[in-house]
Short mmCIF file of C-alpha atoms in Angstrom, two decimals:
data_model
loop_
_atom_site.label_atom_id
_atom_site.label_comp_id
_atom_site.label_asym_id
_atom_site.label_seq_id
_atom_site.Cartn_x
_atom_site.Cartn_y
_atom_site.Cartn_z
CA UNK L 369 93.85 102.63 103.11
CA UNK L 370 96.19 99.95 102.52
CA UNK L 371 95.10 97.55 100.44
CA UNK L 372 97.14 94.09 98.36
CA UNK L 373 95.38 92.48 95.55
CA UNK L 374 96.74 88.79 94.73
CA UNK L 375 96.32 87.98 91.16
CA UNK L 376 97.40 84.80 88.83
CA UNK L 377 96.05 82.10 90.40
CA UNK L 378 94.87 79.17 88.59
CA UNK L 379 94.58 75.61 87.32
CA UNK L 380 98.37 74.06 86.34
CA UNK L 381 99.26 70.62 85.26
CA UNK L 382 101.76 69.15 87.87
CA UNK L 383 105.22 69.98 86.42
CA UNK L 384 103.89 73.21 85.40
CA UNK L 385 104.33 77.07 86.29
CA UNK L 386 102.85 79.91 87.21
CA UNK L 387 103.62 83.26 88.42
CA UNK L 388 101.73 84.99 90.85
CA UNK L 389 101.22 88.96 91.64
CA UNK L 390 100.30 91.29 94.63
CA UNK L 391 99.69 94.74 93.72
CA UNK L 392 99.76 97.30 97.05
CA UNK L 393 98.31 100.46 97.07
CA UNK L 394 97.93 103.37 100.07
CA UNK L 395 101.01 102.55 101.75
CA UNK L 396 104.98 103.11 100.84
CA UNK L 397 105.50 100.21 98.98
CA UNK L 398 109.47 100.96 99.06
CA UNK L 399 109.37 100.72 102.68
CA UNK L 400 108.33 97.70 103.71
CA UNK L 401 109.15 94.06 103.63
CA UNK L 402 106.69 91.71 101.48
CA UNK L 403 105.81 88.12 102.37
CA UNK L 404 104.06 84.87 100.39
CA UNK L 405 101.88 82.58 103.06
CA UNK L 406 99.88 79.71 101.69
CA UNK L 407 97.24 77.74 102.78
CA UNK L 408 96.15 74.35 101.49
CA UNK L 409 92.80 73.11 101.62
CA UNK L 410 91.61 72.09 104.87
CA UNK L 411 94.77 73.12 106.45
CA UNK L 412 96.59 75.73 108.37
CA UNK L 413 98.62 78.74 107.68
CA UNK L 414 101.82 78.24 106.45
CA UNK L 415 104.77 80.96 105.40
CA UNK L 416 106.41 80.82 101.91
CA UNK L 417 108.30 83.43 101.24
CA UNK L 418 109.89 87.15 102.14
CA UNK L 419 111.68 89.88 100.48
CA UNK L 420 113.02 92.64 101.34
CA UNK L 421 112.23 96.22 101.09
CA UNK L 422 115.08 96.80 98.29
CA UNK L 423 114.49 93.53 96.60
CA UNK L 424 118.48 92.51 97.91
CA UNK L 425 117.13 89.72 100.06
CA UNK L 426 115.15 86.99 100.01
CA UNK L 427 113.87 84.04 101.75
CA UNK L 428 112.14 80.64 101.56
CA UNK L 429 110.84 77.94 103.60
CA UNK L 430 112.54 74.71 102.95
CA UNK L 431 109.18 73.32 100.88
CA UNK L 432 109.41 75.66 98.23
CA UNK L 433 113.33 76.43 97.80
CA UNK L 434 114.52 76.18 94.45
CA UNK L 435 111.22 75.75 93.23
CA UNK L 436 110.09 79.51 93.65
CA UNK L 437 111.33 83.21 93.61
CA UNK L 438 110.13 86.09 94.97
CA UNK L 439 111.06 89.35 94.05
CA UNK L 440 109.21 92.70 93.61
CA UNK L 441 109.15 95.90 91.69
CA UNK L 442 108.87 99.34 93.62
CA UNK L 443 108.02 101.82 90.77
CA UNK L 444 105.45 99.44 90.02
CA UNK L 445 104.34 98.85 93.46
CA UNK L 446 103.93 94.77 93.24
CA UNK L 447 105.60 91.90 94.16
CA UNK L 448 105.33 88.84 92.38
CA UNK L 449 105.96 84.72 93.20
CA UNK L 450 107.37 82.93 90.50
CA UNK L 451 106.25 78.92 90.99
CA UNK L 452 107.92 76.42 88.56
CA UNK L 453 108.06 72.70 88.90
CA UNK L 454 104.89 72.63 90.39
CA UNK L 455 103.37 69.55 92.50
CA UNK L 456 99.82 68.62 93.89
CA UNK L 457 100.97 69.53 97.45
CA UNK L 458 101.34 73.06 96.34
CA UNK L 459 97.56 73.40 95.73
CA UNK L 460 96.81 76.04 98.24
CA UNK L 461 95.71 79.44 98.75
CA UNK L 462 98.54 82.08 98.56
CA UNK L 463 98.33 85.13 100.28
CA UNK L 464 100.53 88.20 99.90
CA UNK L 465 101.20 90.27 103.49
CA UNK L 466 102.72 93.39 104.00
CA UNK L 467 105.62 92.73 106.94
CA UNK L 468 105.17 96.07 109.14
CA UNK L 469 105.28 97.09 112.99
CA UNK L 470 107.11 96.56 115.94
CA UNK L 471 108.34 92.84 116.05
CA UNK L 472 107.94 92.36 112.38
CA UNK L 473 104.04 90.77 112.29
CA UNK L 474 102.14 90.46 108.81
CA UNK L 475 99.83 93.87 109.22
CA UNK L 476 98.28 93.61 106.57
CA UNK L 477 96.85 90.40 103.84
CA UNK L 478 95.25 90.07 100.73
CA UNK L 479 92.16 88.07 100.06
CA UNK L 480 94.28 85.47 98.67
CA UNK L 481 94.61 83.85 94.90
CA UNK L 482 93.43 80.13 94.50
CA UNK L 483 96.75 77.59 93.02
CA UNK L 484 95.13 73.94 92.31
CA UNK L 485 98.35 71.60 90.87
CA UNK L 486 96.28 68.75 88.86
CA UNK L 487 96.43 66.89 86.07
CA UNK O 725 114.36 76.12 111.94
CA UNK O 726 112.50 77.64 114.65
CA UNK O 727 109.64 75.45 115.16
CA UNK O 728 106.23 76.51 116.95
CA UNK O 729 103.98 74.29 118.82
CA UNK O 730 100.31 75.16 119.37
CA UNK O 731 97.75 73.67 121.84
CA UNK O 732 95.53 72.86 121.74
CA UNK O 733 94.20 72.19 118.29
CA UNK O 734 90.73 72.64 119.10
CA UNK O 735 88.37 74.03 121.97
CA UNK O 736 84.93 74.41 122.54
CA UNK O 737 83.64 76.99 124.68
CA UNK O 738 80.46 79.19 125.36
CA UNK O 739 79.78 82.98 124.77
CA UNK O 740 80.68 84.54 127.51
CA UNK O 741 83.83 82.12 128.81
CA UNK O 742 87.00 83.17 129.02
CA UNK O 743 89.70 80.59 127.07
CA UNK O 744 93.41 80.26 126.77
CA UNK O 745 95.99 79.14 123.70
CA UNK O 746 99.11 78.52 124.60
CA UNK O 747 102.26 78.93 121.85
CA UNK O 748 105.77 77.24 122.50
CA UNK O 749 109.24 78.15 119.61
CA UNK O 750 111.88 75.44 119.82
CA UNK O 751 114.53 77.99 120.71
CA UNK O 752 114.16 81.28 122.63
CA UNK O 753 112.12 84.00 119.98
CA UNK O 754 112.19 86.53 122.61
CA UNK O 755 108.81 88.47 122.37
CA UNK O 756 108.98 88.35 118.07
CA UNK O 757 105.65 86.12 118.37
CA UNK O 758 102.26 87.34 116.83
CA UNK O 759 98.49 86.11 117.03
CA UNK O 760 96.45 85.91 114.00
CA UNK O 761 92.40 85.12 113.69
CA UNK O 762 91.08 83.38 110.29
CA UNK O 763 87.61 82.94 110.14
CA UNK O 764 86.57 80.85 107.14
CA UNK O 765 86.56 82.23 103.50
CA UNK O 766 89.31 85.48 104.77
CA UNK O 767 92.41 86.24 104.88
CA UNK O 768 93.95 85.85 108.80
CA UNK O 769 93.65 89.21 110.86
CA UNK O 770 96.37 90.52 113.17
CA UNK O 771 95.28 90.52 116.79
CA UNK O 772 98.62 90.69 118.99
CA UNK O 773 101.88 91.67 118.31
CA UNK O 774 105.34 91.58 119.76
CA UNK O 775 103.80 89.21 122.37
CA UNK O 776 101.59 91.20 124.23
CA UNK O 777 100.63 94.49 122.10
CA UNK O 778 97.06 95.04 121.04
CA UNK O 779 96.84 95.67 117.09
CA UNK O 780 94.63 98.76 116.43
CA UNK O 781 90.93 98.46 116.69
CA UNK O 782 90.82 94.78 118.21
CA UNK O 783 88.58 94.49 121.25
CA UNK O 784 90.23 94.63 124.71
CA UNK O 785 89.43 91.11 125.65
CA UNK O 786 91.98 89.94 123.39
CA UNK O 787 95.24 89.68 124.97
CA UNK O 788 98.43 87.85 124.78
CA UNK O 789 101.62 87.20 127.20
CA UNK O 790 105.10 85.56 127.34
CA UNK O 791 108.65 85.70 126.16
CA UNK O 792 111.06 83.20 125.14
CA UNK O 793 109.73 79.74 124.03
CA UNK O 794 106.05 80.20 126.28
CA UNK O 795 102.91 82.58 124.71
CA UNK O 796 99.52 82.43 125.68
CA UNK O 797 96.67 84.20 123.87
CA UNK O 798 93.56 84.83 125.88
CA UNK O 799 90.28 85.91 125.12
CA UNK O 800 87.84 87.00 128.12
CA UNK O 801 83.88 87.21 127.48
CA UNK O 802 84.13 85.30 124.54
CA UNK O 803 81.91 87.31 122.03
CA UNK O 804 80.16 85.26 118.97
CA UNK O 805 82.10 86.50 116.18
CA UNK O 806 85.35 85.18 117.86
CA UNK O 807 84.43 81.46 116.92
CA UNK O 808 86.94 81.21 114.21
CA UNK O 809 90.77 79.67 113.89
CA UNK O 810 93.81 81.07 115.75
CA UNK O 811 97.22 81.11 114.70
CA UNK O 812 100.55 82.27 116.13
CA UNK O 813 103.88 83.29 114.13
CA UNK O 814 107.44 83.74 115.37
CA UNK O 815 109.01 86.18 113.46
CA UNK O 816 112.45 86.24 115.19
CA UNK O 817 114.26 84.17 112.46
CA UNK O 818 114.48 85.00 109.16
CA UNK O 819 112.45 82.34 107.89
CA UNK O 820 109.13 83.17 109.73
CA UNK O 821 106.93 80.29 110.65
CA UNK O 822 103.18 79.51 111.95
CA UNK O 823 102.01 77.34 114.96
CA UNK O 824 99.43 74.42 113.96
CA UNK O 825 96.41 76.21 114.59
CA UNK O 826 93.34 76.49 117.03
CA UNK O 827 90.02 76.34 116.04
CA UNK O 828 87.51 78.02 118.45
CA UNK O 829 83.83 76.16 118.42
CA UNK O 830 80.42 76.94 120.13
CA UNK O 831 79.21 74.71 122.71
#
């Protein structure tokens, strides 16, 4: 059964960093793209983040560049999101999905890790 | 940036109707377009992929159609659990992106 588990959520003073984790399980980790979506309260889905299966590429939507890295470690199975210079618009839910299937949809989600940016 | 427009942003209907969201990229995404349901408190679901391909284990009355900028997800015999939000995501560019949103309520 696959199965991601977000962790390192949490309160952060605007300014501030944090670095969050998705740990997969019952899948080939190795194999498969990994992608950050958030959610902010009240509002709709919106994509963060994706990295390759290899860890050699990486992408971000224009929000977040330069602010936040992605990357991932296979023998460890778990990707991770690296959030510095943190603002209150970045108070969201973040939710780790495995990229797999034919035309590249988000198969699979965690339950998500709660961000609130406040002072 | 491909951008995706959903419509509309809310709809109320009655068990047993049959309802329609439409999807529309800025730029031609071929059939790279997905359907995702979110009901309150969980993480979104995958219903439809590549455009018109049933994910495993969601009911038949899900379905979904088009190619290039136009998708429609529709849902026949509206069942109660299906009151909930529905998204779509293009996933032809490399930066993927979601639609607004559609939130499905009882009437």
């Amino acid at each position: 059964e696959v199965q991601l588990v977000e962790s390192g959520g949490g309160l952060v003073q605007p300014g501030g960093s944090l670095r969050l984790s998705c740990a997969a399980s019952g899948f080939t980790f190795s194999s498969n793209w990994m992608h950050w979506v958030r959610q902010g309260p009240g509002k709709g889905l919106e994509w963060v983040s994706r990295i390759s299966n290899d860890g050699s590429a990486t992408y971000y939507a224009d929000s977040v560049k330069g602010r936040i890295t992605i990357s991932r470690d296979n023998a460890k199975n778990t990707v991770h999101l690296q959030m510095n210079s943190l603002r209150v618009e970045d108070t969201a839910i973040y939710y780790c999905a495995r990229e797999g299937g034919r035309g590249y949809p988000l198969d699979y989600w965690g339950q998500g890790t709660l961000v609130t940016v406040s002072s | 940036d491909i951008q995706m427009t959903q419509s509309p942003s809310s709809l109320s209907a009655s068990v047993g109707d049959r309802v329609t969201i439409t999807c529309r990229a800025s730029q031609s995404i071929k059939t790279y377009l997905s359907w995702y349901q979110q009901k309150p408190g969980k993480a979104p679901k995958l219903l439809i992929y590549a455009a018109s391909s049933l994910q495993s284990g969601v009911p038949s009355r899900f379905s979904g159609s088009g190619s290039g900028t136009d998708f429609t997800l529709t849902i026949t015999n509206i069942q109660p659990e299906d009151f909930a939000s529905y998204y779509c995501q293009q996933s032809y560019g490399v930066l993927y992106g979601f639609g607004q949103g559609t939130k499905l309520e009882i009437k």
